Amino acid sequence: MTAAINKRGSILRQLIALLLAGAAVLAVILFFVVQGFARQLAEESQDNILNASVTAILDTAAVQQGELTLDLPYSAFSMLGNLSDDRVFYAVYSDRTFLTGYSDLPQIGTPSPERPLFETVTYQGEDIRIINAARRLVSEGRLVTLTASVAQTRNGQIATLNRISQNAAALGLGFFLLTALMAYLAARSAIGPLQRLAASVSRRGPQDLRPVAAPVPAEMVPLVGALNNFMDRLTISLARSEDFIAEAAHRIRTPLATVRTHAENTLHRVERDENRASLREMIRAIDDSSRAAGQLLDHAMVTFRTDHLEEEEIDLSALAQDMVHRLGPLAELRDISMICNTPAPVVIHGDPILLQNALRNLLDNAIKYSPAEGDIEVSVTASETQAILTVRDSGAGFPVGDITELTKRFARGSNVDGIVGSGLGLTIVDEVTRAHNGALSITNNPKGTGGCVTLALPSPS
């Protein structure tokens, strides 16, 4: 079972979020910069036109025969009217004496001939932009100051600024969308090497613990280095585990077999009934310990090898015949007849050690749970897609309510009390079958007594 991964966030989403946040800030800054520049440009344009208009008015002023004359030029107002439909106002004063125009037009200060004054004020309920400029004339030997004010409403300017603001908003949105696309592509490109590394490692077979040799970005060198070091340590650990299992199997089984042999020899020489009973209990305990230790080691070996199957071409019929031949003497001790029906070779691809282990556990269970003088039948058949190995015995069969639980570790049927067993035999068979992408079926014989276990393994195409 794969361990749960403690996932916390996503580098891709975090990177995209940061880039999008930066793009949004830049888009807002761009909008306000464009809007501010447009407003400044619009105001400067209006101020320049107002300045030209008031200058044209002042330029027409003259003193003739001691009298101040003023001829308002049409061009002074037409240049303002050509830009928009805004209203135009003006007022002319001579030494603070009103001469012509709108007498209530606001005065914004005292300008100098060198520097006109500009201001935005409210007049007749509308915002206006007003300029106040002055010119000095000599009349009858005295200095006269002529002041002229020209004002224009700002509706056209505001409409223009609104259009510019809309364009600036569209420009900012387009900039954001383009930046978002580039941010996504940049983020995908940035994590691309990490995804390729993960895909490369996940595609490897269970036995492929080679170091990662593909070139990676400098930022990933520590990660790849740590991964390579981990695979080196894992290779060493797996090799040691395999050696330990093999050595443990030898060191445990051999002494137990020796002790059992001595106990049987002693049993034949002992005459007192109570001593013989004690020796039989000893032999039973040795058998129980030997079987349990052997199956625990078998299970450890199966668990280890299912992660890295060493597959080769196997004749399942020959494998079944060989295992029946090996366990034949054990069956004969109980007068159990073992029949092997393998009419033709059935070739599959698999791990021979694991398949031998699974078949040995199946036959060992069949012998153990079959009564004296019972029958065990082993058959191997083949279809277009599967090789099917079936083991039938003549024992008590499987309790119907327990069948689904029998492949769990240390699980035993409710009808096997008093029979030595560890509850690992069918667990081993099930794990080996699943490691070979096969299916295990546990049933009872349709006629008579006994159980039936079937292994369906995929055959090569």
PDB file of C-alpha atoms in Angstrom, residues 1-251:
ATOM      1  CA  MET A   1       0.000   0.000   0.000  1.00  0.00           C
ATOM      2  CA  THR A   2       1.378   3.373  -0.976  1.00  0.00           C
ATOM      3  CA  ALA A   3       1.879   5.712   1.949  1.00  0.00           C
ATOM      4  CA  ALA A   4      -0.251   8.855   1.998  1.00  0.00           C
ATOM      5  CA  ILE A   5       1.620  11.928   0.830  1.00  0.00           C
ATOM      6  CA  ASN A   6       1.363  15.036   2.983  1.00  0.00           C
ATOM      7  CA  LYS A   7       0.593  17.521   0.229  1.00  0.00           C
ATOM      8  CA  ARG A   8       0.841  21.183   1.061  1.00  0.00           C
ATOM      9  CA  GLY A   9       0.111  23.697  -1.665  1.00  0.00           C
ATOM     10  CA  SER A  10       1.342  23.733  -5.234  1.00  0.00           C
ATOM     11  CA  ILE A  11       4.542  25.302  -6.514  1.00  0.00           C
ATOM     12  CA  LEU A  12       2.888  25.922  -9.875  1.00  0.00           C
ATOM     13  CA  ARG A  13      -0.124  27.676  -8.345  1.00  0.00           C
ATOM     14  CA  GLN A  14       2.031  29.693  -5.960  1.00  0.00           C
ATOM     15  CA  LEU A  15       4.345  30.786  -8.745  1.00  0.00           C
ATOM     16  CA  ILE A  16       1.431  31.699 -11.019  1.00  0.00           C
ATOM     17  CA  ALA A  17      -0.282  33.563  -8.166  1.00  0.00           C
ATOM     18  CA  LEU A  18       2.853  35.605  -7.471  1.00  0.00           C
ATOM     19  CA  LEU A  19       3.344  36.418 -11.136  1.00  0.00           C
ATOM     20  CA  LEU A  20      -0.333  37.334 -11.554  1.00  0.00           C
ATOM     21  CA  ALA A  21      -0.208  39.544  -8.472  1.00  0.00           C
ATOM     22  CA  GLY A  22       2.801  41.338  -9.943  1.00  0.00           C
ATOM     23  CA  ALA A  23       1.036  41.645 -13.304  1.00  0.00           C
ATOM     24  CA  ALA A  24      -2.079  43.077 -11.615  1.00  0.00           C
ATOM     25  CA  VAL A  25      -0.012  45.674  -9.748  1.00  0.00           C
ATOM     26  CA  LEU A  26       1.797  46.648 -12.951  1.00  0.00           C
ATOM     27  CA  ALA A  27      -1.531  46.872 -14.834  1.00  0.00           C
ATOM     28  CA  VAL A  28      -2.993  49.211 -12.185  1.00  0.00           C
ATOM     29  CA  ILE A  29       0.154  51.341 -12.199  1.00  0.00           C
ATOM     30  CA  LEU A  30       0.029  51.473 -15.996  1.00  0.00           C
ATOM     31  CA  PHE A  31      -3.633  52.587 -15.895  1.00  0.00           C
ATOM     32  CA  PHE A  32      -2.977  55.443 -13.476  1.00  0.00           C
ATOM     33  CA  VAL A  33       0.216  56.519 -15.246  1.00  0.00           C
ATOM     34  CA  VAL A  34      -1.566  56.684 -18.625  1.00  0.00           C
ATOM     35  CA  GLN A  35      -4.580  58.407 -17.082  1.00  0.00           C
ATOM     36  CA  GLY A  36      -2.394  60.957 -15.288  1.00  0.00           C
ATOM     37  CA  PHE A  37      -0.321  61.647 -18.374  1.00  0.00           C
ATOM     38  CA  ALA A  38      -3.474  62.082 -20.476  1.00  0.00           C
ATOM     39  CA  ARG A  39      -5.006  64.458 -17.929  1.00  0.00           C
ATOM     40  CA  GLN A  40      -1.822  66.505 -17.812  1.00  0.00           C
ATOM     41  CA  LEU A  41      -1.611  66.599 -21.600  1.00  0.00           C
ATOM     42  CA  ALA A  42      -5.263  67.600 -21.960  1.00  0.00           C
ATOM     43  CA  GLU A  43      -4.924  70.392 -19.416  1.00  0.00           C
ATOM     44  CA  GLU A  44      -1.764  71.678 -21.063  1.00  0.00           C
ATOM     45  CA  SER A  45      -3.475  71.668 -24.454  1.00  0.00           C
ATOM     46  CA  GLN A  46      -6.462  73.610 -23.127  1.00  0.00           C
ATOM     47  CA  ASP A  47      -4.199  76.037 -21.285  1.00  0.00           C
ATOM     48  CA  ASN A  48      -2.164  76.690 -24.446  1.00  0.00           C
ATOM     49  CA  ILE A  49      -5.327  77.413 -26.451  1.00  0.00           C
ATOM     50  CA  LEU A  50      -6.691  79.668 -23.692  1.00  0.00           C
ATOM     51  CA  ASN A  51      -3.369  81.481 -23.595  1.00  0.00           C
ATOM     52  CA  ALA A  52      -3.438  81.969 -27.375  1.00  0.00           C
ATOM     53  CA  SER A  53      -7.022  83.245 -27.163  1.00  0.00           C
ATOM     54  CA  VAL A  54      -6.352  85.794 -24.424  1.00  0.00           C
ATOM     55  CA  THR A  55      -3.167  86.906 -26.174  1.00  0.00           C
ATOM     56  CA  ALA A  56      -5.108  87.549 -29.363  1.00  0.00           C
ATOM     57  CA  ILE A  57      -7.597  89.693 -27.392  1.00  0.00           C
ATOM     58  CA  LEU A  58      -4.880  91.720 -25.686  1.00  0.00           C
ATOM     59  CA  ASP A  59      -3.001  92.199 -28.945  1.00  0.00           C
ATOM     60  CA  THR A  60      -5.967  94.080 -30.426  1.00  0.00           C
ATOM     61  CA  ALA A  61      -5.897  96.680 -27.653  1.00  0.00           C
ATOM     62  CA  ALA A  62      -4.482 100.070 -28.665  1.00  0.00           C
ATOM     63  CA  VAL A  63      -4.541 103.757 -27.633  1.00  0.00           C
ATOM     64  CA  GLN A  64      -5.724 106.061 -30.389  1.00  0.00           C
ATOM     65  CA  GLN A  65      -6.005 109.817 -29.801  1.00  0.00           C
ATOM     66  CA  GLY A  66      -5.854 109.260 -26.081  1.00  0.00           C
ATOM     67  CA  GLU A  67      -8.613 106.641 -26.055  1.00  0.00           C
ATOM     68  CA  LEU A  68      -8.301 102.891 -25.414  1.00  0.00           C
ATOM     69  CA  THR A  69      -9.735 100.841 -28.279  1.00  0.00           C
ATOM     70  CA  LEU A  70     -10.391  97.104 -28.260  1.00  0.00           C
ATOM     71  CA  ASP A  71     -11.470  95.052 -31.282  1.00  0.00           C
ATOM     72  CA  LEU A  72     -12.255  91.509 -30.175  1.00  0.00           C
ATOM     73  CA  PRO A  73     -11.048  89.162 -32.946  1.00  0.00           C
ATOM     74  CA  TYR A  74     -13.271  86.277 -34.082  1.00  0.00           C
ATOM     75  CA  SER A  75     -10.258  83.968 -34.127  1.00  0.00           C
ATOM     76  CA  ALA A  76      -9.788  84.409 -30.391  1.00  0.00           C
ATOM     77  CA  PHE A  77     -13.008  82.476 -29.741  1.00  0.00           C
ATOM     78  CA  SER A  78     -13.181  80.277 -32.823  1.00  0.00           C
ATOM     79  CA  MET A  79     -10.025  78.414 -31.843  1.00  0.00           C
ATOM     80  CA  LEU A  80     -11.774  77.416 -28.613  1.00  0.00           C
ATOM     81  CA  GLY A  81     -15.024  76.490 -30.268  1.00  0.00           C
ATOM     82  CA  ASN A  82     -13.322  74.249 -32.848  1.00  0.00           C
ATOM     83  CA  LEU A  83     -12.153  71.806 -30.173  1.00  0.00           C
ATOM     84  CA  SER A  84     -15.496  70.986 -28.643  1.00  0.00           C
ATOM     85  CA  ASP A  85     -18.983  72.231 -27.966  1.00  0.00           C
ATOM     86  CA  ASP A  86     -17.906  73.805 -24.679  1.00  0.00           C
ATOM     87  CA  ARG A  87     -19.121  77.292 -23.787  1.00  0.00           C
ATOM     88  CA  VAL A  88     -16.647  80.196 -23.772  1.00  0.00           C
ATOM     89  CA  PHE A  89     -16.689  83.235 -21.478  1.00  0.00           C
ATOM     90  CA  TYR A  90     -14.501  86.341 -21.398  1.00  0.00           C
ATOM     91  CA  ALA A  91     -14.099  89.622 -19.507  1.00  0.00           C
ATOM     92  CA  VAL A  92     -11.863  92.653 -20.129  1.00  0.00           C
ATOM     93  CA  TYR A  93     -10.883  95.220 -17.521  1.00  0.00           C
ATOM     94  CA  SER A  94      -8.881  98.447 -17.690  1.00  0.00           C
ATOM     95  CA  ASP A  95      -7.360  99.272 -14.344  1.00  0.00           C
ATOM     96  CA  ARG A  96     -10.113  97.235 -12.671  1.00  0.00           C
ATOM     97  CA  THR A  97     -12.758  99.008 -14.719  1.00  0.00           C
ATOM     98  CA  PHE A  98     -15.032  96.547 -16.543  1.00  0.00           C
ATOM     99  CA  LEU A  99     -14.997  97.119 -20.274  1.00  0.00           C
ATOM    100  CA  THR A 100     -16.760  94.173 -21.940  1.00  0.00           C
ATOM    101  CA  GLY A 101     -17.706  90.510 -21.554  1.00  0.00           C
ATOM    102  CA  TYR A 102     -19.203  88.752 -18.551  1.00  0.00           C
ATOM    103  CA  SER A 103     -18.979  91.035 -15.575  1.00  0.00           C
ATOM    104  CA  ASP A 104     -19.576  88.202 -13.095  1.00  0.00           C
ATOM    105  CA  LEU A 105     -16.792  86.030 -14.461  1.00  0.00           C
ATOM    106  CA  PRO A 106     -14.572  85.167 -11.485  1.00  0.00           C
ATOM    107  CA  GLN A 107     -11.260  87.007 -11.163  1.00  0.00           C
ATOM    108  CA  ILE A 108      -8.476  84.703 -10.054  1.00  0.00           C
ATOM    109  CA  GLY A 109      -5.871  87.192  -8.963  1.00  0.00           C
ATOM    110  CA  THR A 110      -3.637  89.896 -10.307  1.00  0.00           C
ATOM    111  CA  PRO A 111      -1.575  88.642 -13.203  1.00  0.00           C
ATOM    112  CA  SER A 112       1.628  90.147 -14.474  1.00  0.00           C
ATOM    113  CA  PRO A 113       2.301  90.816 -18.159  1.00  0.00           C
ATOM    114  CA  GLU A 114       5.028  88.211 -18.063  1.00  0.00           C
ATOM    115  CA  ARG A 115       3.049  85.451 -16.367  1.00  0.00           C
ATOM    116  CA  PRO A 116      -0.667  84.744 -16.831  1.00  0.00           C
ATOM    117  CA  LEU A 117      -2.682  82.932 -14.164  1.00  0.00           C
ATOM    118  CA  PHE A 118      -4.609  79.661 -14.688  1.00  0.00           C
ATOM    119  CA  GLU A 119      -7.195  78.101 -12.424  1.00  0.00           C
ATOM    120  CA  THR A 120     -10.173  75.728 -12.461  1.00  0.00           C
ATOM    121  CA  VAL A 121     -13.251  77.239 -10.807  1.00  0.00           C
ATOM    122  CA  THR A 122     -17.039  76.850 -10.813  1.00  0.00           C
ATOM    123  CA  TYR A 123     -19.131  79.280 -12.819  1.00  0.00           C
ATOM    124  CA  GLN A 124     -22.851  79.070 -13.521  1.00  0.00           C
ATOM    125  CA  GLY A 125     -22.903  75.574 -12.056  1.00  0.00           C
ATOM    126  CA  GLU A 126     -20.136  74.209 -14.303  1.00  0.00           C
ATOM    127  CA  ASP A 127     -16.429  73.645 -13.941  1.00  0.00           C
ATOM    128  CA  ILE A 128     -14.453  76.060 -16.107  1.00  0.00           C
ATOM    129  CA  ARG A 129     -10.808  76.503 -16.887  1.00  0.00           C
ATOM    130  CA  ILE A 130      -9.920  80.203 -16.772  1.00  0.00           C
ATOM    131  CA  ILE A 131      -6.874  82.261 -17.728  1.00  0.00           C
ATOM    132  CA  ASN A 132      -6.205  85.810 -16.556  1.00  0.00           C
ATOM    133  CA  ALA A 133      -3.535  87.789 -18.421  1.00  0.00           C
ATOM    134  CA  ALA A 134      -2.473  91.440 -18.393  1.00  0.00           C
ATOM    135  CA  ARG A 135      -0.899  93.978 -20.748  1.00  0.00           C
ATOM    136  CA  ARG A 136       0.365  97.475 -19.997  1.00  0.00           C
ATOM    137  CA  LEU A 137      -0.345 100.412 -22.329  1.00  0.00           C
ATOM    138  CA  VAL A 138       0.614 104.125 -22.182  1.00  0.00           C
ATOM    139  CA  SER A 139      -2.347 106.513 -22.509  1.00  0.00           C
ATOM    140  CA  GLU A 140      -1.874 110.325 -22.208  1.00  0.00           C
ATOM    141  CA  GLY A 141       1.385 109.894 -20.445  1.00  0.00           C
ATOM    142  CA  ARG A 142       0.206 107.387 -17.884  1.00  0.00           C
ATOM    143  CA  LEU A 143       0.475 103.614 -17.638  1.00  0.00           C
ATOM    144  CA  VAL A 144      -2.766 101.643 -18.132  1.00  0.00           C
ATOM    145  CA  THR A 145      -3.082  97.976 -17.202  1.00  0.00           C
ATOM    146  CA  LEU A 146      -5.408  96.016 -19.435  1.00  0.00           C
ATOM    147  CA  THR A 147      -6.584  92.687 -17.971  1.00  0.00           C
ATOM    148  CA  ALA A 148      -8.400  89.999 -19.959  1.00  0.00           C
ATOM    149  CA  SER A 149      -9.912  86.728 -18.770  1.00  0.00           C
ATOM    150  CA  VAL A 150     -10.983  83.880 -21.017  1.00  0.00           C
ATOM    151  CA  ALA A 151     -12.713  80.785 -19.680  1.00  0.00           C
ATOM    152  CA  GLN A 152     -14.031  77.564 -21.175  1.00  0.00           C
ATOM    153  CA  THR A 153     -16.144  74.754 -19.718  1.00  0.00           C
ATOM    154  CA  ARG A 154     -14.433  71.381 -19.286  1.00  0.00           C
ATOM    155  CA  ASN A 155     -17.114  69.025 -20.607  1.00  0.00           C
ATOM    156  CA  GLY A 156     -15.195  68.188 -23.746  1.00  0.00           C
ATOM    157  CA  GLN A 157     -11.993  67.698 -21.799  1.00  0.00           C
ATOM    158  CA  ILE A 158     -13.756  65.429 -19.292  1.00  0.00           C
ATOM    159  CA  ALA A 159     -15.304  63.380 -22.115  1.00  0.00           C
ATOM    160  CA  THR A 160     -11.913  63.073 -23.738  1.00  0.00           C
ATOM    161  CA  LEU A 161     -10.368  62.017 -20.437  1.00  0.00           C
ATOM    162  CA  ASN A 162     -13.110  59.415 -19.957  1.00  0.00           C
ATOM    163  CA  ARG A 163     -12.364  57.947 -23.384  1.00  0.00           C
ATOM    164  CA  ILE A 164      -8.673  57.927 -22.574  1.00  0.00           C
ATOM    165  CA  SER A 165      -9.434  56.279 -19.209  1.00  0.00           C
ATOM    166  CA  GLN A 166     -11.471  53.585 -20.953  1.00  0.00           C
ATOM    167  CA  ASN A 167      -8.653  53.001 -23.420  1.00  0.00           C
ATOM    168  CA  ALA A 168      -6.170  52.969 -20.560  1.00  0.00           C
ATOM    169  CA  ALA A 169      -8.332  50.410 -18.713  1.00  0.00           C
ATOM    170  CA  ALA A 170      -8.531  48.261 -21.852  1.00  0.00           C
ATOM    171  CA  LEU A 171      -4.773  48.599 -22.265  1.00  0.00           C
ATOM    172  CA  GLY A 172      -4.234  47.611 -18.623  1.00  0.00           C
ATOM    173  CA  LEU A 173      -6.563  44.635 -18.962  1.00  0.00           C
ATOM    174  CA  GLY A 174      -4.837  43.523 -22.152  1.00  0.00           C
ATOM    175  CA  PHE A 175      -1.466  43.931 -20.465  1.00  0.00           C
ATOM    176  CA  PHE A 176      -2.698  41.865 -17.508  1.00  0.00           C
ATOM    177  CA  LEU A 177      -4.084  39.084 -19.711  1.00  0.00           C
ATOM    178  CA  LEU A 178      -0.925  38.955 -21.797  1.00  0.00           C
ATOM    179  CA  THR A 179       1.214  38.955 -18.660  1.00  0.00           C
ATOM    180  CA  ALA A 180      -1.000  36.249 -17.133  1.00  0.00           C
ATOM    181  CA  LEU A 181      -0.469  34.053 -20.178  1.00  0.00           C
ATOM    182  CA  MET A 182       3.269  34.663 -20.056  1.00  0.00           C
ATOM    183  CA  ALA A 183       3.253  34.022 -16.296  1.00  0.00           C
ATOM    184  CA  TYR A 184       1.497  30.685 -16.803  1.00  0.00           C
ATOM    185  CA  LEU A 185       3.900  29.651 -19.553  1.00  0.00           C
ATOM    186  CA  ALA A 186       6.882  30.804 -17.472  1.00  0.00           C
ATOM    187  CA  ALA A 187       5.632  28.904 -14.414  1.00  0.00           C
ATOM    188  CA  ARG A 188       5.027  25.748 -16.448  1.00  0.00           C
ATOM    189  CA  SER A 189       8.468  26.080 -17.961  1.00  0.00           C
ATOM    190  CA  ALA A 190      10.027  26.638 -14.539  1.00  0.00           C
ATOM    191  CA  ILE A 191       8.573  23.452 -13.025  1.00  0.00           C
ATOM    192  CA  GLY A 192       8.940  21.471 -16.260  1.00  0.00           C
ATOM    193  CA  PRO A 193      12.311  19.928 -15.233  1.00  0.00           C
ATOM    194  CA  LEU A 194      10.804  18.851 -11.897  1.00  0.00           C
ATOM    195  CA  GLN A 195       7.841  17.179 -13.638  1.00  0.00           C
ATOM    196  CA  ARG A 196      10.148  15.475 -16.135  1.00  0.00           C
ATOM    197  CA  LEU A 197      12.295  14.189 -13.280  1.00  0.00           C
ATOM    198  CA  ALA A 198       9.226  12.821 -11.468  1.00  0.00           C
ATOM    199  CA  ALA A 199       7.946  11.193 -14.674  1.00  0.00           C
ATOM    200  CA  SER A 200      11.358   9.681 -15.397  1.00  0.00           C
ATOM    201  CA  VAL A 201      11.608   8.157 -11.926  1.00  0.00           C
ATOM    202  CA  SER A 202       7.981   6.907 -11.930  1.00  0.00           C
ATOM    203  CA  ARG A 203       8.479   5.149 -15.295  1.00  0.00           C
ATOM    204  CA  ARG A 204      11.336   3.084 -13.947  1.00  0.00           C
ATOM    205  CA  GLY A 205      10.824  -0.531 -13.073  1.00  0.00           C
ATOM    206  CA  PRO A 206      11.018  -1.710  -9.462  1.00  0.00           C
ATOM    207  CA  GLN A 207      14.573  -2.978  -9.987  1.00  0.00           C
ATOM    208  CA  ASP A 208      15.836   0.170 -11.675  1.00  0.00           C
ATOM    209  CA  LEU A 209      17.682   2.003  -8.911  1.00  0.00           C
ATOM    210  CA  ARG A 210      20.229   3.653 -11.189  1.00  0.00           C
ATOM    211  CA  PRO A 211      21.266   7.208 -10.277  1.00  0.00           C
ATOM    212  CA  VAL A 212      19.601  10.008 -12.208  1.00  0.00           C
ATOM    213  CA  ALA A 213      22.117  11.039 -14.848  1.00  0.00           C
ATOM    214  CA  ALA A 214      20.032  13.399 -17.029  1.00  0.00           C
ATOM    215  CA  PRO A 215      21.090  17.076 -16.953  1.00  0.00           C
ATOM    216  CA  VAL A 216      19.002  19.208 -14.591  1.00  0.00           C
ATOM    217  CA  PRO A 217      18.923  22.936 -13.720  1.00  0.00           C
ATOM    218  CA  ALA A 218      21.359  24.109 -11.070  1.00  0.00           C
ATOM    219  CA  GLU A 219      18.526  24.649  -8.568  1.00  0.00           C
ATOM    220  CA  MET A 220      17.591  20.945  -8.772  1.00  0.00           C
ATOM    221  CA  VAL A 221      21.108  19.591  -8.262  1.00  0.00           C
ATOM    222  CA  PRO A 222      20.686  19.234  -4.440  1.00  0.00           C
ATOM    223  CA  LEU A 223      17.376  17.385  -4.920  1.00  0.00           C
ATOM    224  CA  VAL A 224      18.784  15.009  -7.545  1.00  0.00           C
ATOM    225  CA  GLY A 225      21.883  14.462  -5.438  1.00  0.00           C
ATOM    226  CA  ALA A 226      19.769  13.547  -2.404  1.00  0.00           C
ATOM    227  CA  LEU A 227      17.620  11.235  -4.567  1.00  0.00           C
ATOM    228  CA  ASN A 228      20.679   9.454  -5.962  1.00  0.00           C
ATOM    229  CA  ASN A 229      22.130   9.022  -2.468  1.00  0.00           C
ATOM    230  CA  PHE A 230      18.808   7.610  -1.276  1.00  0.00           C
ATOM    231  CA  MET A 231      18.694   5.090  -4.141  1.00  0.00           C
ATOM    232  CA  ASP A 232      22.271   4.029  -3.372  1.00  0.00           C
ATOM    233  CA  ARG A 233      21.341   3.409   0.256  1.00  0.00           C
ATOM    234  CA  LEU A 234      18.146   1.621  -0.795  1.00  0.00           C
ATOM    235  CA  THR A 235      20.093  -0.677  -3.133  1.00  0.00           C
ATOM    236  CA  ILE A 236      22.439  -1.634  -0.315  1.00  0.00           C
ATOM    237  CA  SER A 237      19.540  -2.103   2.125  1.00  0.00           C
ATOM    238  CA  LEU A 238      17.604  -4.345  -0.270  1.00  0.00           C
ATOM    239  CA  ALA A 239      20.663  -6.489  -0.945  1.00  0.00           C
ATOM    240  CA  ARG A 240      21.265  -6.888   2.781  1.00  0.00           C
ATOM    241  CA  SER A 241      17.583  -7.735   3.368  1.00  0.00           C
ATOM    242  CA  GLU A 242      17.648 -10.448   0.710  1.00  0.00           C
ATOM    243  CA  ASP A 243      20.845 -11.923   2.141  1.00  0.00           C
ATOM    244  CA  PHE A 244      19.375 -11.784   5.648  1.00  0.00           C
ATOM    245  CA  ILE A 245      16.193 -13.594   4.620  1.00  0.00           C
ATOM    246  CA  ALA A 246      18.122 -16.367   2.899  1.00  0.00           C
ATOM    247  CA  GLU A 247      20.537 -16.748   5.800  1.00  0.00           C
ATOM    248  CA  ALA A 248      17.750 -16.647   8.391  1.00  0.00           C
ATOM    249  CA  ALA A 249      15.783 -19.332   6.550  1.00  0.00           C
ATOM    250  CA  HIS A 250      18.816 -21.601   6.572  1.00  0.00           C
ATOM    251  CA  ARG A 251      19.803 -20.926  10.187  1.00  0.00           C
TER     252      ARG A 251
END
